[in-house]
Amino acid sequence: MLCFSGWSQIDTTEVSIRTLDKRYYDGELFKITNDSVYLYGKENQILGFLKSNIEYFYNGSSLISEMQNVNEPFYVSTARNNGKGNNYYKNYFLFGNNFSYGLKDNLDFSLGFEFISIISGNGAILPVMQLGLSYGRPISESFSIGLSTKVLFNDDGGTILASIPFTFGGKRSNFTFSPTVGFVTEEDEPLLVILMNWNIVLGRKTRLVTDAMIIKYSQVGTAMIEYTFSSGNSFLGGMIVSNDFIVPNFSFVIPFGKWKIPRKISM
Protein backbone atom coordinates (compact mmCIF):
# COMPACT_ATOMS: atom_id res chain seq x y z
CA MET A 1 0.00 0.00 0.00
CA LEU A 2 1.21 3.49 -0.80
CA CYS A 3 0.91 6.10 1.89
CA PHE A 4 -0.63 9.26 0.46
CA SER A 5 -0.23 11.56 3.43
CA GLY A 6 2.88 13.23 2.01
CA TRP A 7 1.55 14.05 -1.44
CA SER A 8 0.95 17.68 -0.59
CA GLN A 9 4.76 18.13 -0.39
CA ILE A 10 5.37 17.42 -4.09
CA ASP A 11 7.95 19.84 -5.47
CA THR A 12 6.47 20.05 -8.98
CA THR A 13 2.99 20.18 -10.49
CA GLU A 14 4.07 17.76 -13.26
CA VAL A 15 2.94 14.28 -12.17
CA SER A 16 2.28 10.86 -13.71
CA ILE A 17 -0.13 8.18 -12.52
CA ARG A 18 -0.37 4.46 -13.21
CA THR A 19 -3.66 2.87 -12.24
CA LEU A 20 -4.27 -0.68 -11.11
CA ASP A 21 -5.48 -1.65 -14.59
CA LYS A 22 -2.05 -0.58 -16.01
CA ARG A 23 -3.25 2.62 -17.68
CA TYR A 24 -1.04 5.71 -17.63
CA TYR A 25 -1.86 9.39 -17.25
CA ASP A 26 0.18 12.55 -16.85
CA GLY A 27 -0.53 16.24 -16.45
CA GLU A 28 -0.47 19.09 -13.96
CA LEU A 29 -1.57 18.40 -10.41
CA PHE A 30 -4.91 20.14 -9.72
CA LYS A 31 -5.76 19.09 -6.18
CA ILE A 32 -5.61 16.20 -3.70
CA THR A 33 -8.47 15.29 -1.38
CA ASN A 34 -8.76 12.63 1.29
CA ASP A 35 -9.70 9.93 -1.20
CA SER A 36 -8.90 11.29 -4.69
CA VAL A 37 -6.28 12.94 -6.90
CA TYR A 38 -7.15 15.38 -9.70
CA LEU A 39 -4.99 16.33 -12.71
CA TYR A 40 -5.24 18.80 -15.55
CA GLY A 41 -5.02 16.54 -18.60
CA LYS A 42 -4.86 17.39 -22.28
CA GLU A 43 -6.90 20.38 -23.43
CA ASN A 44 -7.37 21.37 -19.75
CA GLN A 45 -9.61 18.41 -18.99
CA ILE A 46 -9.76 17.61 -15.28
CA LEU A 47 -9.11 13.92 -14.58
CA GLY A 48 -10.04 12.39 -11.22
CA PHE A 49 -8.60 9.21 -9.70
CA LEU A 50 -9.52 7.34 -6.54
CA LYS A 51 -6.41 6.79 -4.41
CA SER A 52 -7.49 3.17 -3.97
CA ASN A 53 -7.21 2.73 -7.77
CA ILE A 54 -3.69 4.22 -8.10
CA GLU A 55 -0.78 1.78 -8.24
CA TYR A 56 2.06 4.33 -8.66
CA PHE A 57 2.22 8.07 -8.33
CA TYR A 58 5.28 9.77 -9.82
CA ASN A 59 6.82 13.19 -9.39
CA GLY A 60 7.54 14.24 -12.97
CA SER A 61 5.99 13.88 -16.40
CA SER A 62 5.91 10.82 -18.63
CA LEU A 63 6.28 7.27 -17.43
CA ILE A 64 8.92 5.43 -19.43
CA SER A 65 6.84 2.29 -19.88
CA GLU A 66 4.03 4.34 -21.41
CA MET A 67 5.79 7.00 -23.47
CA GLN A 68 8.95 5.57 -24.95
CA ASN A 69 9.13 4.99 -28.72
CA VAL A 70 5.63 6.34 -29.35
CA ASN A 71 6.18 8.39 -32.54
CA GLU A 72 8.51 5.96 -34.36
CA PRO A 73 8.30 2.49 -32.77
CA PHE A 74 10.83 1.40 -35.41
CA TYR A 75 10.89 3.48 -38.60
CA VAL A 76 7.34 4.27 -39.75
CA SER A 77 5.93 7.37 -38.06
CA THR A 78 2.59 7.16 -36.26
CA ALA A 79 0.15 10.02 -35.62
CA ARG A 80 1.12 9.85 -31.92
CA ASN A 81 3.87 12.16 -30.64
CA ASN A 82 6.46 11.74 -27.93
CA GLY A 83 5.66 14.98 -26.12
CA LYS A 84 7.61 18.15 -25.43
CA GLY A 85 11.08 17.47 -24.03
CA ASN A 86 10.90 13.71 -24.60
CA ASN A 87 13.90 12.84 -26.76
CA TYR A 88 15.71 9.68 -27.74
CA TYR A 89 18.66 8.28 -29.65
CA LYS A 90 17.98 5.25 -31.84
CA ASN A 91 20.55 2.99 -33.47
CA TYR A 92 19.92 0.75 -36.50
CA PHE A 93 22.35 -2.08 -37.31
CA LEU A 94 25.19 -0.20 -35.49
CA PHE A 95 25.83 2.01 -38.57
CA GLY A 96 22.52 3.90 -38.58
CA ASN A 97 21.94 6.70 -36.07
CA ASN A 98 18.85 8.80 -35.43
CA PHE A 99 18.04 11.52 -32.86
CA SER A 100 14.46 12.53 -32.16
CA TYR A 101 13.37 15.63 -30.22
CA GLY A 102 9.93 16.43 -28.83
CA LEU A 103 9.64 20.11 -29.73
CA LYS A 104 6.02 20.33 -28.61
CA ASP A 105 3.45 17.88 -27.31
CA ASN A 106 2.26 17.30 -30.88
CA LEU A 107 5.44 18.00 -32.88
CA ASP A 108 8.64 15.90 -33.17
CA PHE A 109 11.82 16.64 -35.12
CA SER A 110 14.41 14.03 -36.02
CA LEU A 111 17.80 13.92 -37.70
CA GLY A 112 19.98 10.95 -38.56
CA PHE A 113 22.93 9.66 -40.54
CA GLU A 114 24.63 6.40 -41.45
CA PHE A 115 28.20 5.34 -42.23
CA ILE A 116 27.83 2.04 -44.06
CA SER A 117 27.73 3.69 -47.51
CA ILE A 118 31.12 5.32 -46.90
CA ILE A 119 32.69 2.23 -45.34
CA SER A 120 31.46 0.03 -48.20
CA GLY A 121 33.33 2.26 -50.68
CA ASN A 122 30.47 3.00 -53.06
CA GLY A 123 31.96 6.36 -54.02
CA ALA A 124 29.69 8.57 -51.89
CA ILE A 125 31.37 11.54 -50.25
CA LEU A 126 28.64 12.19 -47.73
CA PRO A 127 26.77 9.58 -45.67
CA VAL A 128 23.03 9.30 -46.21
CA MET A 129 21.44 11.96 -43.99
CA GLN A 130 17.84 12.04 -42.81
CA LEU A 131 15.65 14.89 -41.56
CA GLY A 132 12.14 14.29 -40.29
CA LEU A 133 9.20 16.26 -38.95
CA SER A 134 6.05 14.67 -37.51
CA TYR A 135 2.85 16.35 -36.36
CA GLY A 136 -0.04 14.50 -34.77
CA ARG A 137 -3.47 15.49 -33.54
CA PRO A 138 -5.71 13.26 -31.41
CA ILE A 139 -9.30 13.17 -32.61
CA SER A 140 -10.36 10.89 -29.78
CA GLU A 141 -8.65 8.65 -27.21
CA SER A 142 -8.33 5.89 -29.81
CA PHE A 143 -7.83 7.79 -33.07
CA SER A 144 -5.22 10.31 -34.24
CA ILE A 145 -4.31 11.84 -37.58
CA GLY A 146 -1.06 13.53 -38.52
CA LEU A 147 1.41 14.80 -41.09
CA SER A 148 4.88 13.36 -41.45
CA THR A 149 7.85 14.07 -43.71
CA LYS A 150 11.23 12.40 -44.12
CA VAL A 151 14.02 13.76 -46.32
CA LEU A 152 16.92 11.42 -47.17
CA PHE A 153 19.90 12.75 -49.11
CA ASN A 154 23.62 12.61 -49.82
CA ASP A 155 25.84 13.88 -52.64
CA ASP A 156 24.25 11.39 -55.09
CA GLY A 157 20.69 12.72 -54.70
CA GLY A 158 17.74 12.54 -52.38
CA THR A 159 14.23 11.35 -51.58
CA ILE A 160 11.31 13.12 -49.91
CA LEU A 161 8.52 11.12 -48.27
CA ALA A 162 5.34 13.03 -47.36
CA SER A 163 2.82 11.00 -45.35
CA ILE A 164 -0.60 11.33 -43.73
CA PRO A 165 -0.64 8.75 -40.91
CA PHE A 166 -3.94 7.54 -39.44
CA THR A 167 -3.38 5.85 -36.07
CA PHE A 168 -6.04 3.70 -34.37
CA GLY A 169 -5.55 2.64 -30.75
CA GLY A 170 -3.59 3.85 -27.75
CA LYS A 171 -0.04 5.07 -27.36
CA ARG A 172 1.62 1.66 -27.12
CA SER A 173 -0.84 -0.70 -28.83
CA ASN A 174 -2.05 0.69 -32.14
CA PHE A 175 -2.25 0.37 -35.91
CA THR A 176 -1.12 3.07 -38.36
CA PHE A 177 -2.05 3.30 -42.03
CA SER A 178 -0.01 6.00 -43.78
CA PRO A 179 -0.54 6.83 -47.47
CA THR A 180 2.65 8.47 -48.72
CA VAL A 181 3.94 10.29 -51.77
CA GLY A 182 7.64 9.88 -52.58
CA PHE A 183 9.70 12.30 -54.65
CA VAL A 184 13.03 10.91 -55.90
CA THR A 185 15.65 13.00 -57.70
CA GLU A 186 16.20 10.27 -60.30
CA GLU A 187 12.48 9.84 -61.07
CA ASP A 188 10.27 12.13 -63.19
CA GLU A 189 7.00 11.03 -61.57
CA PRO A 190 6.18 10.89 -57.85
CA LEU A 191 5.81 7.45 -56.30
CA LEU A 192 2.78 6.23 -54.37
CA VAL A 193 3.98 4.51 -51.20
CA ILE A 194 1.95 2.73 -48.54
CA LEU A 195 3.46 2.68 -45.04
CA MET A 196 1.99 0.70 -42.15
CA ASN A 197 2.88 0.13 -38.52
CA TRP A 198 1.31 -2.30 -36.04
CA ASN A 199 2.20 -2.56 -32.34
CA ILE A 200 0.86 -5.03 -29.77
CA VAL A 201 1.73 -4.86 -26.07
CA LEU A 202 2.74 -8.32 -24.85
CA GLY A 203 3.66 -7.38 -21.28
CA ARG A 204 4.68 -4.47 -19.10
CA LYS A 205 8.12 -4.33 -20.74
CA THR A 206 7.57 -6.05 -24.07
CA ARG A 207 5.59 -5.50 -27.25
CA LEU A 208 5.52 -6.62 -30.87
CA VAL A 209 6.58 -3.88 -33.33
CA THR A 210 6.00 -4.32 -37.06
CA ASP A 211 6.52 -2.03 -40.06
CA ALA A 212 5.56 -2.51 -43.71
CA MET A 213 6.35 -0.54 -46.87
CA ILE A 214 4.76 -1.14 -50.29
CA ILE A 215 6.23 0.58 -53.38
CA LYS A 216 4.86 -0.54 -56.74
CA TYR A 217 5.60 -4.26 -56.89
CA SER A 218 8.06 -4.29 -53.98
CA GLN A 219 7.18 -5.02 -50.38
CA VAL A 220 9.40 -4.93 -47.32
CA GLY A 221 8.44 -5.45 -43.71
CA THR A 222 9.98 -5.94 -40.32
CA ALA A 223 8.73 -7.83 -37.27
CA MET A 224 10.50 -7.20 -33.96
CA ILE A 225 10.10 -7.78 -30.24
CA GLU A 226 10.80 -4.69 -28.16
CA TYR A 227 12.02 -5.08 -24.57
CA THR A 228 12.31 -2.03 -22.30
CA PHE A 229 14.77 -2.29 -19.42
CA SER A 230 14.27 -0.71 -16.00
CA SER A 231 16.75 1.99 -17.01
CA GLY A 232 14.39 3.09 -19.80
CA ASN A 233 16.62 1.81 -22.61
CA SER A 234 15.00 -0.52 -25.15
CA PHE A 235 16.23 -3.26 -27.44
CA LEU A 236 14.38 -4.46 -30.54
CA GLY A 237 15.26 -7.73 -32.24
CA GLY A 238 13.66 -9.60 -35.11
CA MET A 239 13.89 -9.79 -38.89
CA ILE A 240 13.36 -7.87 -42.13
CA VAL A 241 11.41 -9.65 -44.87
CA SER A 242 11.10 -8.56 -48.51
CA ASN A 243 10.33 -10.08 -51.91
CA ASP A 244 13.97 -11.15 -52.24
CA PHE A 245 15.47 -11.74 -48.78
CA ILE A 246 15.02 -12.41 -45.07
CA VAL A 247 17.73 -10.99 -42.77
CA PRO A 248 18.07 -10.46 -39.01
CA ASN A 249 17.21 -6.99 -37.75
CA PHE A 250 17.92 -5.17 -34.49
CA SER A 251 17.82 -1.70 -32.99
CA PHE A 252 18.31 -0.10 -29.59
CA VAL A 253 16.87 3.07 -28.10
CA ILE A 254 18.31 5.35 -25.41
CA PRO A 255 15.90 7.99 -24.07
CA PHE A 256 17.06 11.34 -22.74
CA GLY A 257 15.46 14.62 -21.74
CA LYS A 258 12.27 14.14 -19.70
CA TRP A 259 12.58 10.38 -20.16
CA LYS A 260 14.70 10.07 -17.08
CA ILE A 261 12.89 7.77 -14.66
CA PRO A 262 10.48 9.89 -12.60
CA ARG A 263 10.79 9.66 -8.81
CA LYS A 264 8.10 7.46 -7.30
CA ILE A 265 6.40 9.01 -4.28
CA SER A 266 5.87 6.43 -1.54
CA MET A 267 5.91 7.96 1.94
Coordinates of C-alpha atoms in Angstrom, one line a residue:
M1 CA 0.0 0.0 0.0
L2 CA 1.2 3.5 -0.8
C3 CA 0.9 6.1 1.9
F4 CA -0.6 9.3 0.5
S5 CA -0.2 11.6 3.4
G6 CA 2.9 13.2 2.0
W7 CA 1.6 14.0 -1.4
S8 CA 1.0 17.7 -0.6
Q9 CA 4.8 18.1 -0.4
I10 CA 5.4 17.4 -4.1
D11 CA 8.0 19.8 -5.5
T12 CA 6.5 20.1 -9.0
T13 CA 3.0 20.2 -10.5
E14 CA 4.1 17.8 -13.3
V15 CA 2.9 14.3 -12.2
S16 CA 2.3 10.9 -13.7
I17 CA -0.1 8.2 -12.5
R18 CA -0.4 4.5 -13.2
T19 CA -3.7 2.9 -12.2
L20 CA -4.3 -0.7 -11.1
D21 CA -5.5 -1.6 -14.6
K22 CA -2.0 -0.6 -16.0
R23 CA -3.2 2.6 -17.7
Y24 CA -1.0 5.7 -17.6
Y25 CA -1.9 9.4 -17.3
D26 CA 0.2 12.5 -16.8
G27 CA -0.5 16.2 -16.4
E28 CA -0.5 19.1 -14.0
L29 CA -1.6 18.4 -10.4
F30 CA -4.9 20.1 -9.7
K31 CA -5.8 19.1 -6.2
I32 CA -5.6 16.2 -3.7
T33 CA -8.5 15.3 -1.4
N34 CA -8.8 12.6 1.3
D35 CA -9.7 9.9 -1.2
S36 CA -8.9 11.3 -4.7
V37 CA -6.3 12.9 -6.9
Y38 CA -7.2 15.4 -9.7
L39 CA -5.0 16.3 -12.7
Y40 CA -5.2 18.8 -15.5
G41 CA -5.0 16.5 -18.6
K42 CA -4.9 17.4 -22.3
E43 CA -6.9 20.4 -23.4
N44 CA -7.4 21.4 -19.7
Q45 CA -9.6 18.4 -19.0
I46 CA -9.8 17.6 -15.3
L47 CA -9.1 13.9 -14.6
G48 CA -10.0 12.4 -11.2
F49 CA -8.6 9.2 -9.7
L50 CA -9.5 7.3 -6.5
K51 CA -6.4 6.8 -4.4
S52 CA -7.5 3.2 -4.0
N53 CA -7.2 2.7 -7.8
I54 CA -3.7 4.2 -8.1
E55 CA -0.8 1.8 -8.2
Y56 CA 2.1 4.3 -8.7
F57 CA 2.2 8.1 -8.3
Y58 CA 5.3 9.8 -9.8
N59 CA 6.8 13.2 -9.4
G60 CA 7.5 14.2 -13.0
S61 CA 6.0 13.9 -16.4
S62 CA 5.9 10.8 -18.6
L63 CA 6.3 7.3 -17.4
I64 CA 8.9 5.4 -19.4
S65 CA 6.8 2.3 -19.9
E66 CA 4.0 4.3 -21.4
M67 CA 5.8 7.0 -23.5
Q68 CA 9.0 5.6 -25.0
N69 CA 9.1 5.0 -28.7
V70 CA 5.6 6.3 -29.4
N71 CA 6.2 8.4 -32.5
E72 CA 8.5 6.0 -34.4
P73 CA 8.3 2.5 -32.8
F74 CA 10.8 1.4 -35.4
Y75 CA 10.9 3.5 -38.6
V76 CA 7.3 4.3 -39.8
S77 CA 5.9 7.4 -38.1
T78 CA 2.6 7.2 -36.3
A79 CA 0.2 10.0 -35.6
R80 CA 1.1 9.8 -31.9
N81 CA 3.9 12.2 -30.6
N82 CA 6.5 11.7 -27.9
G83 CA 5.7 15.0 -26.1
K84 CA 7.6 18.1 -25.4
G85 CA 11.1 17.5 -24.0
N86 CA 10.9 13.7 -24.6
N87 CA 13.9 12.8 -26.8
Y88 CA 15.7 9.7 -27.7
Y89 CA 18.7 8.3 -29.6
K90 CA 18.0 5.2 -31.8
N91 CA 20.6 3.0 -33.5
Y92 CA 19.9 0.8 -36.5
F93 CA 22.3 -2.1 -37.3
L94 CA 25.2 -0.2 -35.5
F95 CA 25.8 2.0 -38.6
G96 CA 22.5 3.9 -38.6
N97 CA 21.9 6.7 -36.1
N98 CA 18.8 8.8 -35.4
F99 CA 18.0 11.5 -32.9
S100 CA 14.5 12.5 -32.2
Y101 CA 13.4 15.6 -30.2
G102 CA 9.9 16.4 -28.8
L103 CA 9.6 20.1 -29.7
K104 CA 6.0 20.3 -28.6
D105 CA 3.5 17.9 -27.3
N106 CA 2.3 17.3 -30.9
L107 CA 5.4 18.0 -32.9
D108 CA 8.6 15.9 -33.2
F109 CA 11.8 16.6 -35.1
S110 CA 14.4 14.0 -36.0
L111 CA 17.8 13.9 -37.7
G112 CA 20.0 11.0 -38.6
F113 CA 22.9 9.7 -40.5
E114 CA 24.6 6.4 -41.4
F115 CA 28.2 5.3 -42.2
I116 CA 27.8 2.0 -44.1
S117 CA 27.7 3.7 -47.5
I118 CA 31.1 5.3 -46.9
I119 CA 32.7 2.2 -45.3
S120 CA 31.5 0.0 -48.2
G121 CA 33.3 2.3 -50.7
N122 CA 30.5 3.0 -53.1
G123 CA 32.0 6.4 -54.0
A124 CA 29.7 8.6 -51.9
I125 CA 31.4 11.5 -50.3
L126 CA 28.6 12.2 -47.7
P127 CA 26.8 9.6 -45.7
V128 CA 23.0 9.3 -46.2
M129 CA 21.4 12.0 -44.0
Q130 CA 17.8 12.0 -42.8
L131 CA 15.7 14.9 -41.6
G132 CA 12.1 14.3 -40.3
L133 CA 9.2 16.3 -39.0
S134 CA 6.1 14.7 -37.5
Y135 CA 2.8 16.4 -36.4
G136 CA 0.0 14.5 -34.8
R137 CA -3.5 15.5 -33.5
P138 CA -5.7 13.3 -31.4
I139 CA -9.3 13.2 -32.6
S140 CA -10.4 10.9 -29.8
E141 CA -8.6 8.7 -27.2
S142 CA -8.3 5.9 -29.8
F143 CA -7.8 7.8 -33.1
S144 CA -5.2 10.3 -34.2
I145 CA -4.3 11.8 -37.6
G146 CA -1.1 13.5 -38.5
L147 CA 1.4 14.8 -41.1
S148 CA 4.9 13.4 -41.4
T149 CA 7.9 14.1 -43.7
K150 CA 11.2 12.4 -44.1
V151 CA 14.0 13.8 -46.3
L152 CA 16.9 11.4 -47.2
F153 CA 19.9 12.8 -49.1
N154 CA 23.6 12.6 -49.8
D155 CA 25.8 13.9 -52.6
D156 CA 24.3 11.4 -55.1
G157 CA 20.7 12.7 -54.7
G158 CA 17.7 12.5 -52.4
T159 CA 14.2 11.3 -51.6
I160 CA 11.3 13.1 -49.9
L161 CA 8.5 11.1 -48.3
A162 CA 5.3 13.0 -47.4
S163 CA 2.8 11.0 -45.3
I164 CA -0.6 11.3 -43.7
P165 CA -0.6 8.7 -40.9
F166 CA -3.9 7.5 -39.4
T167 CA -3.4 5.8 -36.1
F168 CA -6.0 3.7 -34.4
G169 CA -5.5 2.6 -30.8
G170 CA -3.6 3.8 -27.8
K171 CA 0.0 5.1 -27.4
R172 CA 1.6 1.7 -27.1
S173 CA -0.8 -0.7 -28.8
N174 CA -2.1 0.7 -32.1
F175 CA -2.2 0.4 -35.9
T176 CA -1.1 3.1 -38.4
F177 CA -2.0 3.3 -42.0
S178 CA 0.0 6.0 -43.8
P179 CA -0.5 6.8 -47.5
T180 CA 2.7 8.5 -48.7
V181 CA 3.9 10.3 -51.8
G182 CA 7.6 9.9 -52.6
F183 CA 9.7 12.3 -54.6
V184 CA 13.0 10.9 -55.9
T185 CA 15.7 13.0 -57.7
E186 CA 16.2 10.3 -60.3
E187 CA 12.5 9.8 -61.1
D188 CA 10.3 12.1 -63.2
E189 CA 7.0 11.0 -61.6
P190 CA 6.2 10.9 -57.8
L191 CA 5.8 7.4 -56.3
L192 CA 2.8 6.2 -54.4
V193 CA 4.0 4.5 -51.2
I194 CA 1.9 2.7 -48.5
L195 CA 3.5 2.7 -45.0
M196 CA 2.0 0.7 -42.2
N197 CA 2.9 0.1 -38.5
W198 CA 1.3 -2.3 -36.0
N199 CA 2.2 -2.6 -32.3
I200 CA 0.9 -5.0 -29.8
V201 CA 1.7 -4.9 -26.1
L202 CA 2.7 -8.3 -24.8
G203 CA 3.7 -7.4 -21.3
R204 CA 4.7 -4.5 -19.1
K205 CA 8.1 -4.3 -20.7
T206 CA 7.6 -6.1 -24.1
R207 CA 5.6 -5.5 -27.2
L208 CA 5.5 -6.6 -30.9
V209 CA 6.6 -3.9 -33.3
T210 CA 6.0 -4.3 -37.1
D211 CA 6.5 -2.0 -40.1
A212 CA 5.6 -2.5 -43.7
M213 CA 6.4 -0.5 -46.9
I214 CA 4.8 -1.1 -50.3
I215 CA 6.2 0.6 -53.4
K216 CA 4.9 -0.5 -56.7
Y217 CA 5.6 -4.3 -56.9
S218 CA 8.1 -4.3 -54.0
Q219 CA 7.2 -5.0 -50.4
V220 CA 9.4 -4.9 -47.3
G221 CA 8.4 -5.5 -43.7
T222 CA 10.0 -5.9 -40.3
A223 CA 8.7 -7.8 -37.3
M224 CA 10.5 -7.2 -34.0
I225 CA 10.1 -7.8 -30.2
E226 CA 10.8 -4.7 -28.2
Y227 CA 12.0 -5.1 -24.6
T228 CA 12.3 -2.0 -22.3
F229 CA 14.8 -2.3 -19.4
S230 CA 14.3 -0.7 -16.0
S231 CA 16.8 2.0 -17.0
G232 CA 14.4 3.1 -19.8
N233 CA 16.6 1.8 -22.6
S234 CA 15.0 -0.5 -25.1
F235 CA 16.2 -3.3 -27.4
L236 CA 14.4 -4.5 -30.5
G237 CA 15.3 -7.7 -32.2
G238 CA 13.7 -9.6 -35.1
M239 CA 13.9 -9.8 -38.9
I240 CA 13.4 -7.9 -42.1
V241 CA 11.4 -9.6 -44.9
S242 CA 11.1 -8.6 -48.5
N243 CA 10.3 -10.1 -51.9
D244 CA 14.0 -11.1 -52.2
F245 CA 15.5 -11.7 -48.8
I246 CA 15.0 -12.4 -45.1
V247 CA 17.7 -11.0 -42.8
P248 CA 18.1 -10.5 -39.0
N249 CA 17.2 -7.0 -37.7
F250 CA 17.9 -5.2 -34.5
S251 CA 17.8 -1.7 -33.0
F252 CA 18.3 -0.1 -29.6
V253 CA 16.9 3.1 -28.1
I254 CA 18.3 5.4 -25.4
P255 CA 15.9 8.0 -24.1
F256 CA 17.1 11.3 -22.7
G257 CA 15.5 14.6 -21.7
K258 CA 12.3 14.1 -19.7
W259 CA 12.6 10.4 -20.2
K260 CA 14.7 10.1 -17.1
I261 CA 12.9 7.8 -14.7
P262 CA 10.5 9.9 -12.6
R263 CA 10.8 9.7 -8.8
K264 CA 8.1 7.5 -7.3
I265 CA 6.4 9.0 -4.3
S266 CA 5.9 6.4 -1.5
M267 CA 5.9 8.0 1.9

